[in-house]
Amino acid sequence: MKKIGLIYGSDTGMTEEVTHSIIDISSLNIEVIEVEFVKKNDFERFNNLILGLSTWYDGDLQSDWENYFDEFKTIDFTGKTVAIFGLGDQYGYGEYFIDGVGMLSEVILKNGGNIIGKWPTKGYDYQESKAKIDNEEFFYGLAIDEDNQPELTQERLQKWMKEIEDLF
């Protein structure tokens, strides 16, 4: 089985915890890289990627993703399959809920990539999200709200991982 790159950024440790949960429940051969240390050729080494991040404040990328974003926009995703998970606070920042997922998705699609693992918007209470797919009731990736729905995280992760493992 080919190795899958899991690239994530975490300021408070919550995205890192979710990353460890993914490793624990997955049967995939995954190499984990913190975006703080990622190089462009790391993206080139993998045909299959999982990206993880949180959205901060008024729709900002997690700080390490923010620092890397200009280079991220230059990556050719042609022939690559990408799944994304995002953490957000649907009540405190409901007008920006998991916007980071949408920001990464926009670049991946523009640069030729294929996104898998879309996730239903049902069960969330938010106003707006750049992660919501136009005219669909889905986000581009898994939405996790550790602030308001931590009891649902493991169930959501298991369901999402089963889905993307089949698609990888």
Short mmCIF file of N, CA and C in Angstrom, two decimals:
data_model
loop_
_atom_site.label_atom_id
_atom_site.label_comp_id
_atom_site.label_asym_id
_atom_site.label_seq_id
_atom_site.Cartn_x
_atom_site.Cartn_y
_atom_site.Cartn_z
N MET A 1 0.84 -1.17 0.00
CA MET A 1 0.00 0.00 0.00
C MET A 1 0.89 1.24 0.00
N LYS A 2 0.57 2.17 -0.88
CA LYS A 2 1.36 3.40 -0.95
C LYS A 2 1.16 4.26 0.28
N LYS A 3 2.20 4.98 0.62
CA LYS A 3 2.17 5.85 1.78
C LYS A 3 1.33 7.09 1.48
N ILE A 4 0.59 7.51 2.48
CA ILE A 4 -0.24 8.71 2.38
C ILE A 4 0.38 9.78 3.27
N GLY A 5 0.47 11.00 2.76
CA GLY A 5 1.00 12.10 3.55
C GLY A 5 -0.12 12.77 4.32
N LEU A 6 0.08 12.92 5.63
CA LEU A 6 -0.87 13.67 6.45
C LEU A 6 -0.13 14.90 6.94
N ILE A 7 -0.54 16.04 6.45
CA ILE A 7 0.10 17.31 6.77
C ILE A 7 -0.89 18.15 7.57
N TYR A 8 -0.44 18.58 8.74
CA TYR A 8 -1.36 19.32 9.62
C TYR A 8 -0.63 20.47 10.31
N GLY A 9 -1.43 21.39 10.81
CA GLY A 9 -0.93 22.48 11.64
C GLY A 9 -1.80 22.59 12.88
N SER A 10 -1.16 22.88 14.02
CA SER A 10 -1.90 22.94 15.28
C SER A 10 -1.29 23.99 16.19
N ASP A 11 -2.10 24.94 16.65
CA ASP A 11 -1.63 25.94 17.60
C ASP A 11 -1.87 25.52 19.04
N THR A 12 -3.04 24.97 19.33
CA THR A 12 -3.38 24.63 20.72
C THR A 12 -3.20 23.16 21.02
N GLY A 13 -2.93 22.35 20.01
CA GLY A 13 -2.77 20.92 20.20
C GLY A 13 -3.99 20.10 19.84
N MET A 14 -5.13 20.73 19.57
CA MET A 14 -6.35 19.98 19.25
C MET A 14 -6.25 19.30 17.89
N THR A 15 -5.72 20.00 16.89
CA THR A 15 -5.58 19.37 15.57
C THR A 15 -4.56 18.25 15.64
N GLU A 16 -3.53 18.43 16.46
CA GLU A 16 -2.55 17.36 16.66
C GLU A 16 -3.21 16.14 17.30
N GLU A 17 -4.08 16.36 18.28
CA GLU A 17 -4.79 15.24 18.90
C GLU A 17 -5.66 14.50 17.89
N VAL A 18 -6.35 15.24 17.04
CA VAL A 18 -7.18 14.61 16.01
C VAL A 18 -6.29 13.82 15.05
N THR A 19 -5.13 14.37 14.72
CA THR A 19 -4.18 13.66 13.85
C THR A 19 -3.78 12.33 14.48
N HIS A 20 -3.47 12.33 15.77
CA HIS A 20 -3.12 11.08 16.46
C HIS A 20 -4.29 10.10 16.46
N SER A 21 -5.50 10.61 16.61
CA SER A 21 -6.68 9.74 16.54
C SER A 21 -6.80 9.09 15.17
N ILE A 22 -6.53 9.86 14.12
CA ILE A 22 -6.58 9.31 12.76
C ILE A 22 -5.57 8.17 12.62
N ILE A 23 -4.36 8.39 13.10
CA ILE A 23 -3.33 7.35 13.03
C ILE A 23 -3.79 6.11 13.79
N ASP A 24 -4.38 6.30 14.96
CA ASP A 24 -4.81 5.18 15.80
C ASP A 24 -5.90 4.34 15.16
N ILE A 25 -6.82 4.96 14.43
CA ILE A 25 -7.96 4.21 13.89
C ILE A 25 -7.76 3.79 12.44
N SER A 26 -6.73 4.28 11.78
CA SER A 26 -6.57 4.04 10.35
C SER A 26 -5.77 2.78 10.05
N SER A 27 -6.13 2.15 8.96
CA SER A 27 -5.35 1.03 8.45
C SER A 27 -4.40 1.48 7.33
N LEU A 28 -4.38 2.78 7.04
CA LEU A 28 -3.54 3.32 5.98
C LEU A 28 -2.09 3.45 6.44
N ASN A 29 -1.19 3.45 5.48
CA ASN A 29 0.22 3.68 5.73
C ASN A 29 0.44 5.19 5.64
N ILE A 30 0.51 5.86 6.79
CA ILE A 30 0.51 7.32 6.84
C ILE A 30 1.83 7.86 7.36
N GLU A 31 2.35 8.87 6.66
CA GLU A 31 3.50 9.63 7.13
C GLU A 31 3.00 11.01 7.56
N VAL A 32 3.26 11.36 8.80
CA VAL A 32 2.77 12.62 9.35
C VAL A 32 3.86 13.69 9.27
N ILE A 33 3.47 14.88 8.80
CA ILE A 33 4.38 16.02 8.71
C ILE A 33 3.64 17.25 9.23
N GLU A 34 4.27 17.96 10.15
CA GLU A 34 3.70 19.23 10.59
C GLU A 34 3.96 20.27 9.51
N VAL A 35 2.95 21.06 9.17
CA VAL A 35 3.09 22.04 8.09
C VAL A 35 4.20 23.04 8.40
N GLU A 36 4.50 23.24 9.66
CA GLU A 36 5.60 24.12 10.06
C GLU A 36 6.93 23.67 9.44
N PHE A 37 7.06 22.35 9.20
CA PHE A 37 8.31 21.79 8.67
C PHE A 37 8.18 21.28 7.24
N VAL A 38 7.03 21.45 6.61
CA VAL A 38 6.80 20.89 5.28
C VAL A 38 7.59 21.65 4.22
N LYS A 39 7.97 20.91 3.20
CA LYS A 39 8.62 21.48 2.02
C LYS A 39 7.73 21.16 0.82
N LYS A 40 7.88 21.95 -0.21
CA LYS A 40 7.05 21.74 -1.40
C LYS A 40 7.21 20.31 -1.94
N ASN A 41 8.42 19.77 -1.89
CA ASN A 41 8.61 18.42 -2.43
C ASN A 41 7.91 17.36 -1.58
N ASP A 42 7.55 17.68 -0.31
CA ASP A 42 6.75 16.73 0.47
C ASP A 42 5.39 16.51 -0.19
N PHE A 43 4.80 17.57 -0.71
CA PHE A 43 3.53 17.43 -1.42
C PHE A 43 3.71 16.64 -2.71
N GLU A 44 4.85 16.79 -3.35
CA GLU A 44 5.13 16.10 -4.61
C GLU A 44 5.37 14.60 -4.40
N ARG A 45 5.81 14.20 -3.21
CA ARG A 45 6.12 12.79 -2.93
C ARG A 45 4.88 11.91 -2.81
N PHE A 46 3.72 12.51 -2.54
CA PHE A 46 2.52 11.72 -2.27
C PHE A 46 1.46 11.97 -3.34
N ASN A 47 0.81 10.89 -3.78
CA ASN A 47 -0.35 11.03 -4.65
C ASN A 47 -1.63 11.18 -3.84
N ASN A 48 -1.59 10.72 -2.59
CA ASN A 48 -2.73 10.80 -1.69
C ASN A 48 -2.32 11.57 -0.45
N LEU A 49 -3.16 12.54 -0.08
CA LEU A 49 -2.86 13.42 1.05
C LEU A 49 -4.07 13.60 1.94
N ILE A 50 -3.80 13.75 3.24
CA ILE A 50 -4.80 14.20 4.20
C ILE A 50 -4.23 15.49 4.79
N LEU A 51 -5.03 16.54 4.77
CA LEU A 51 -4.61 17.83 5.31
C LEU A 51 -5.49 18.19 6.49
N GLY A 52 -4.87 18.71 7.56
CA GLY A 52 -5.62 19.07 8.75
C GLY A 52 -5.25 20.45 9.26
N LEU A 53 -6.27 21.19 9.68
CA LEU A 53 -6.04 22.54 10.19
C LEU A 53 -7.23 23.01 10.99
N SER A 54 -7.03 24.09 11.70
CA SER A 54 -8.12 24.76 12.38
C SER A 54 -8.30 26.14 11.74
N THR A 55 -9.45 26.71 12.00
CA THR A 55 -9.73 28.08 11.56
C THR A 55 -9.71 28.96 12.79
N TRP A 56 -9.04 30.09 12.67
CA TRP A 56 -8.87 30.99 13.81
C TRP A 56 -9.59 32.31 13.59
N TYR A 57 -10.05 32.87 14.67
CA TYR A 57 -10.61 34.22 14.70
C TYR A 57 -11.66 34.42 13.62
N ASP A 58 -11.47 35.43 12.81
CA ASP A 58 -12.46 35.78 11.79
C ASP A 58 -12.13 35.13 10.45
N GLY A 59 -12.00 33.81 10.47
CA GLY A 59 -11.77 33.07 9.24
C GLY A 59 -10.32 32.97 8.81
N ASP A 60 -9.39 33.06 9.75
CA ASP A 60 -7.97 32.97 9.43
C ASP A 60 -7.51 31.52 9.45
N LEU A 61 -6.50 31.23 8.62
CA LEU A 61 -5.87 29.92 8.65
C LEU A 61 -5.10 29.76 9.95
N GLN A 62 -4.91 28.53 10.37
CA GLN A 62 -4.02 28.22 11.49
C GLN A 62 -2.66 28.84 11.17
N SER A 63 -1.93 29.29 12.15
CA SER A 63 -0.74 30.13 11.93
C SER A 63 0.31 29.51 11.03
N ASP A 64 0.61 28.22 11.17
CA ASP A 64 1.62 27.60 10.31
C ASP A 64 1.12 27.48 8.87
N TRP A 65 -0.17 27.18 8.71
CA TRP A 65 -0.75 27.16 7.35
C TRP A 65 -0.73 28.57 6.75
N GLU A 66 -1.02 29.56 7.58
CA GLU A 66 -0.99 30.96 7.12
C GLU A 66 0.41 31.31 6.60
N ASN A 67 1.43 30.91 7.34
CA ASN A 67 2.81 31.18 6.93
C ASN A 67 3.20 30.46 5.65
N TYR A 68 2.62 29.29 5.42
CA TYR A 68 2.97 28.46 4.26
C TYR A 68 2.05 28.72 3.05
N PHE A 69 0.99 29.47 3.23
CA PHE A 69 -0.07 29.54 2.22
C PHE A 69 0.40 30.06 0.87
N ASP A 70 1.28 31.03 0.81
CA ASP A 70 1.76 31.53 -0.49
C ASP A 70 2.44 30.41 -1.29
N GLU A 71 3.25 29.60 -0.63
CA GLU A 71 3.89 28.48 -1.33
C GLU A 71 2.87 27.40 -1.67
N PHE A 72 1.92 27.16 -0.76
CA PHE A 72 0.86 26.17 -0.99
C PHE A 72 0.13 26.47 -2.30
N LYS A 73 -0.10 27.74 -2.58
CA LYS A 73 -0.83 28.13 -3.79
C LYS A 73 -0.05 27.80 -5.07
N THR A 74 1.23 27.47 -4.98
CA THR A 74 2.03 27.14 -6.18
C THR A 74 2.14 25.64 -6.44
N ILE A 75 1.56 24.82 -5.58
CA ILE A 75 1.68 23.37 -5.71
C ILE A 75 0.74 22.85 -6.80
N ASP A 76 1.28 21.98 -7.65
CA ASP A 76 0.48 21.33 -8.70
C ASP A 76 -0.16 20.08 -8.08
N PHE A 77 -1.46 20.07 -7.96
CA PHE A 77 -2.18 18.94 -7.38
C PHE A 77 -2.73 17.99 -8.44
N THR A 78 -2.35 18.17 -9.70
CA THR A 78 -2.82 17.30 -10.76
C THR A 78 -2.49 15.85 -10.44
N GLY A 79 -3.51 15.00 -10.51
CA GLY A 79 -3.31 13.57 -10.24
C GLY A 79 -3.28 13.22 -8.76
N LYS A 80 -3.51 14.18 -7.90
CA LYS A 80 -3.47 13.93 -6.46
C LYS A 80 -4.88 13.88 -5.88
N THR A 81 -5.05 13.00 -4.91
CA THR A 81 -6.31 12.86 -4.20
C THR A 81 -6.09 13.38 -2.78
N VAL A 82 -6.96 14.29 -2.36
CA VAL A 82 -6.77 14.99 -1.08
C VAL A 82 -8.05 14.93 -0.25
N ALA A 83 -7.88 14.60 1.03
CA ALA A 83 -8.96 14.67 2.01
C ALA A 83 -8.56 15.72 3.05
N ILE A 84 -9.53 16.47 3.55
CA ILE A 84 -9.23 17.55 4.49
C ILE A 84 -10.13 17.45 5.71
N PHE A 85 -9.55 17.66 6.88
CA PHE A 85 -10.35 17.81 8.09
C PHE A 85 -10.04 19.16 8.71
N GLY A 86 -11.08 19.76 9.29
CA GLY A 86 -10.91 21.08 9.88
C GLY A 86 -11.61 21.20 11.21
N LEU A 87 -10.98 21.94 12.11
CA LEU A 87 -11.55 22.22 13.41
C LEU A 87 -12.05 23.65 13.45
N GLY A 88 -13.20 23.85 14.09
CA GLY A 88 -13.76 25.18 14.21
C GLY A 88 -14.75 25.25 15.35
N ASP A 89 -15.23 26.43 15.62
CA ASP A 89 -16.19 26.70 16.68
C ASP A 89 -17.46 27.26 16.03
N GLN A 90 -18.47 26.38 15.90
CA GLN A 90 -19.67 26.77 15.16
C GLN A 90 -20.51 27.80 15.89
N TYR A 91 -20.36 27.96 17.18
CA TYR A 91 -21.14 28.94 17.91
C TYR A 91 -20.38 30.25 18.11
N GLY A 92 -19.16 30.17 18.54
CA GLY A 92 -18.37 31.38 18.78
C GLY A 92 -17.95 32.09 17.50
N TYR A 93 -17.73 31.31 16.43
CA TYR A 93 -17.29 31.86 15.15
C TYR A 93 -18.12 31.25 14.01
N GLY A 94 -19.43 31.24 14.20
CA GLY A 94 -20.34 30.60 13.25
C GLY A 94 -20.35 31.18 11.86
N GLU A 95 -19.90 32.42 11.71
CA GLU A 95 -19.85 33.02 10.38
C GLU A 95 -18.56 32.68 9.64
N TYR A 96 -17.65 31.93 10.31
CA TYR A 96 -16.38 31.53 9.70
C TYR A 96 -16.09 30.05 9.92
N PHE A 97 -17.13 29.26 10.19
CA PHE A 97 -16.95 27.87 10.61
C PHE A 97 -16.13 27.07 9.60
N ILE A 98 -15.06 26.51 10.03
CA ILE A 98 -14.06 25.74 9.28
C ILE A 98 -13.70 26.37 7.93
N ASP A 99 -13.63 27.69 7.87
CA ASP A 99 -13.25 28.37 6.63
C ASP A 99 -11.92 27.88 6.07
N GLY A 100 -11.00 27.48 6.94
CA GLY A 100 -9.70 27.00 6.47
C GLY A 100 -9.82 25.83 5.50
N VAL A 101 -10.79 24.95 5.73
CA VAL A 101 -11.02 23.83 4.82
C VAL A 101 -11.37 24.36 3.43
N GLY A 102 -12.23 25.36 3.39
CA GLY A 102 -12.61 25.96 2.10
C GLY A 102 -11.46 26.66 1.42
N MET A 103 -10.62 27.33 2.20
CA MET A 103 -9.48 28.05 1.61
C MET A 103 -8.48 27.08 0.98
N LEU A 104 -8.19 25.96 1.66
CA LEU A 104 -7.29 24.96 1.08
C LEU A 104 -7.95 24.28 -0.12
N SER A 105 -9.24 23.98 0.00
CA SER A 105 -9.96 23.31 -1.09
C SER A 105 -9.94 24.13 -2.37
N GLU A 106 -10.14 25.42 -2.23
CA GLU A 106 -10.13 26.30 -3.41
C GLU A 106 -8.81 26.19 -4.17
N VAL A 107 -7.71 26.18 -3.46
CA VAL A 107 -6.39 26.07 -4.09
C VAL A 107 -6.21 24.69 -4.73
N ILE A 108 -6.57 23.65 -3.99
CA ILE A 108 -6.40 22.29 -4.50
C ILE A 108 -7.18 22.09 -5.79
N LEU A 109 -8.42 22.52 -5.82
CA LEU A 109 -9.25 22.37 -7.03
C LEU A 109 -8.71 23.22 -8.18
N LYS A 110 -8.32 24.45 -7.88
CA LYS A 110 -7.77 25.34 -8.90
C LYS A 110 -6.50 24.76 -9.51
N ASN A 111 -5.72 24.05 -8.69
CA ASN A 111 -4.44 23.51 -9.13
C ASN A 111 -4.52 22.05 -9.54
N GLY A 112 -5.74 21.59 -9.89
CA GLY A 112 -5.91 20.29 -10.54
C GLY A 112 -6.15 19.10 -9.65
N GLY A 113 -6.32 19.29 -8.35
CA GLY A 113 -6.49 18.16 -7.44
C GLY A 113 -7.92 17.66 -7.34
N ASN A 114 -8.06 16.47 -6.80
CA ASN A 114 -9.34 15.83 -6.56
C ASN A 114 -9.55 15.75 -5.05
N ILE A 115 -10.66 16.28 -4.56
CA ILE A 115 -10.96 16.26 -3.13
C ILE A 115 -11.97 15.17 -2.84
N ILE A 116 -11.64 14.34 -1.85
CA ILE A 116 -12.55 13.29 -1.39
C ILE A 116 -12.93 13.58 0.07
N GLY A 117 -13.90 12.84 0.56
CA GLY A 117 -14.26 12.93 1.97
C GLY A 117 -15.16 14.09 2.32
N LYS A 118 -16.00 14.51 1.37
CA LYS A 118 -16.93 15.58 1.73
C LYS A 118 -17.80 15.11 2.88
N TRP A 119 -18.29 16.08 3.65
CA TRP A 119 -18.97 15.75 4.89
C TRP A 119 -20.29 16.53 4.99
N PRO A 120 -21.38 15.89 5.44
CA PRO A 120 -22.67 16.57 5.52
C PRO A 120 -22.66 17.77 6.48
N THR A 121 -23.37 18.81 6.10
CA THR A 121 -23.50 19.99 6.96
C THR A 121 -24.56 19.77 8.06
N LYS A 122 -25.36 18.75 7.90
CA LYS A 122 -26.40 18.45 8.89
C LYS A 122 -25.76 18.13 10.24
N GLY A 123 -26.35 18.68 11.29
CA GLY A 123 -25.83 18.44 12.63
C GLY A 123 -24.93 19.55 13.15
N TYR A 124 -24.78 20.59 12.34
CA TYR A 124 -23.98 21.76 12.73
C TYR A 124 -24.87 22.99 12.71
N ASP A 125 -24.58 23.94 13.56
CA ASP A 125 -25.35 25.18 13.65
C ASP A 125 -24.39 26.34 13.44
N TYR A 126 -24.28 26.80 12.22
CA TYR A 126 -23.34 27.86 11.84
C TYR A 126 -24.04 28.79 10.86
N GLN A 127 -23.48 29.98 10.65
CA GLN A 127 -24.10 30.93 9.73
C GLN A 127 -23.50 30.81 8.32
N GLU A 128 -22.17 30.81 8.24
CA GLU A 128 -21.49 30.79 6.95
C GLU A 128 -20.26 29.90 7.04
N SER A 129 -19.81 29.41 5.88
CA SER A 129 -18.57 28.64 5.84
C SER A 129 -18.04 28.60 4.41
N LYS A 130 -16.78 28.97 4.25
CA LYS A 130 -16.11 28.82 2.95
C LYS A 130 -15.92 27.35 2.61
N ALA A 131 -16.09 26.47 3.59
CA ALA A 131 -15.91 25.04 3.37
C ALA A 131 -17.16 24.38 2.78
N LYS A 132 -18.28 25.09 2.76
CA LYS A 132 -19.51 24.52 2.22
C LYS A 132 -19.45 24.52 0.70
N ILE A 133 -19.74 23.37 0.12
CA ILE A 133 -19.75 23.24 -1.33
C ILE A 133 -20.98 23.94 -1.88
N ASP A 134 -20.79 24.78 -2.89
CA ASP A 134 -21.91 25.52 -3.48
C ASP A 134 -23.04 24.59 -3.89
N ASN A 135 -24.26 24.98 -3.54
CA ASN A 135 -25.48 24.28 -3.93
C ASN A 135 -25.54 22.84 -3.42
N GLU A 136 -24.77 22.52 -2.40
CA GLU A 136 -24.82 21.19 -1.80
C GLU A 136 -24.91 21.35 -0.29
N GLU A 137 -25.34 20.31 0.37
CA GLU A 137 -25.42 20.29 1.83
C GLU A 137 -24.22 19.53 2.39
N PHE A 138 -23.04 19.85 1.85
CA PHE A 138 -21.81 19.20 2.28
C PHE A 138 -20.69 20.21 2.42
N PHE A 139 -19.77 19.90 3.34
CA PHE A 139 -18.49 20.60 3.42
C PHE A 139 -17.49 19.84 2.54
N TYR A 140 -16.42 20.52 2.14
CA TYR A 140 -15.36 19.88 1.37
C TYR A 140 -14.62 18.81 2.18
N GLY A 141 -14.74 18.87 3.49
CA GLY A 141 -14.05 17.90 4.34
C GLY A 141 -14.75 17.76 5.68
N LEU A 142 -14.15 16.95 6.53
CA LEU A 142 -14.71 16.67 7.84
C LEU A 142 -14.67 17.91 8.73
N ALA A 143 -15.80 18.22 9.34
CA ALA A 143 -15.90 19.35 10.27
C ALA A 143 -15.91 18.82 11.69
N ILE A 144 -14.98 19.33 12.50
CA ILE A 144 -14.87 18.92 13.90
C ILE A 144 -15.00 20.17 14.77
N ASP A 145 -15.86 20.06 15.78
CA ASP A 145 -16.04 21.16 16.73
C ASP A 145 -15.76 20.64 18.13
N GLU A 146 -14.51 20.72 18.53
CA GLU A 146 -14.10 20.26 19.86
C GLU A 146 -14.59 21.20 20.96
N ASP A 147 -14.97 22.42 20.61
CA ASP A 147 -15.47 23.36 21.60
C ASP A 147 -16.89 23.04 22.04
N ASN A 148 -17.73 22.61 21.09
CA ASN A 148 -19.16 22.44 21.37
C ASN A 148 -19.68 21.01 21.20
N GLN A 149 -18.98 20.19 20.43
CA GLN A 149 -19.44 18.82 20.18
C GLN A 149 -18.31 17.79 20.31
N PRO A 150 -17.52 17.86 21.37
CA PRO A 150 -16.40 16.91 21.48
C PRO A 150 -16.85 15.45 21.57
N GLU A 151 -18.04 15.24 22.07
CA GLU A 151 -18.55 13.88 22.21
C GLU A 151 -18.82 13.21 20.85
N LEU A 152 -18.87 13.99 19.78
CA LEU A 152 -19.14 13.45 18.45
C LEU A 152 -17.87 13.23 17.63
N THR A 153 -16.73 13.69 18.11
CA THR A 153 -15.50 13.66 17.31
C THR A 153 -15.08 12.26 16.92
N GLN A 154 -15.00 11.33 17.85
CA GLN A 154 -14.52 9.98 17.52
C GLN A 154 -15.44 9.27 16.53
N GLU A 155 -16.74 9.40 16.73
CA GLU A 155 -17.70 8.78 15.81
C GLU A 155 -17.55 9.38 14.41
N ARG A 156 -17.43 10.70 14.34
CA ARG A 156 -17.26 11.37 13.04
C ARG A 156 -15.96 10.93 12.37
N LEU A 157 -14.88 10.88 13.15
CA LEU A 157 -13.59 10.47 12.60
C LEU A 157 -13.65 9.05 12.05
N GLN A 158 -14.23 8.14 12.79
CA GLN A 158 -14.30 6.76 12.34
C GLN A 158 -15.10 6.63 11.04
N LYS A 159 -16.23 7.30 10.98
CA LYS A 159 -17.05 7.24 9.76
C LYS A 159 -16.30 7.86 8.57
N TRP A 160 -15.67 9.01 8.78
CA TRP A 160 -14.96 9.70 7.71
C TRP A 160 -13.75 8.89 7.24
N MET A 161 -13.00 8.32 8.19
CA MET A 161 -11.82 7.54 7.82
C MET A 161 -12.20 6.31 7.02
N LYS A 162 -13.28 5.64 7.40
CA LYS A 162 -13.73 4.48 6.63
C LYS A 162 -14.04 4.89 5.19
N GLU A 163 -14.69 6.04 5.04
CA GLU A 163 -15.04 6.53 3.71
C GLU A 163 -13.80 6.86 2.88
N ILE A 164 -12.86 7.59 3.46
CA ILE A 164 -11.71 7.99 2.65
C ILE A 164 -10.74 6.83 2.42
N GLU A 165 -10.65 5.90 3.36
CA GLU A 165 -9.80 4.73 3.14
C GLU A 165 -10.27 3.97 1.90
N ASP A 166 -11.57 3.83 1.74
CA ASP A 166 -12.12 3.17 0.56
C ASP A 166 -11.82 3.93 -0.73
N LEU A 167 -11.77 5.27 -0.65
CA LEU A 167 -11.53 6.08 -1.83
C LEU A 167 -10.04 6.22 -2.18
N PHE A 168 -9.17 6.10 -1.18
CA PHE A 168 -7.73 6.13 -1.46
C PHE A 168 -7.34 4.81 -2.09
#
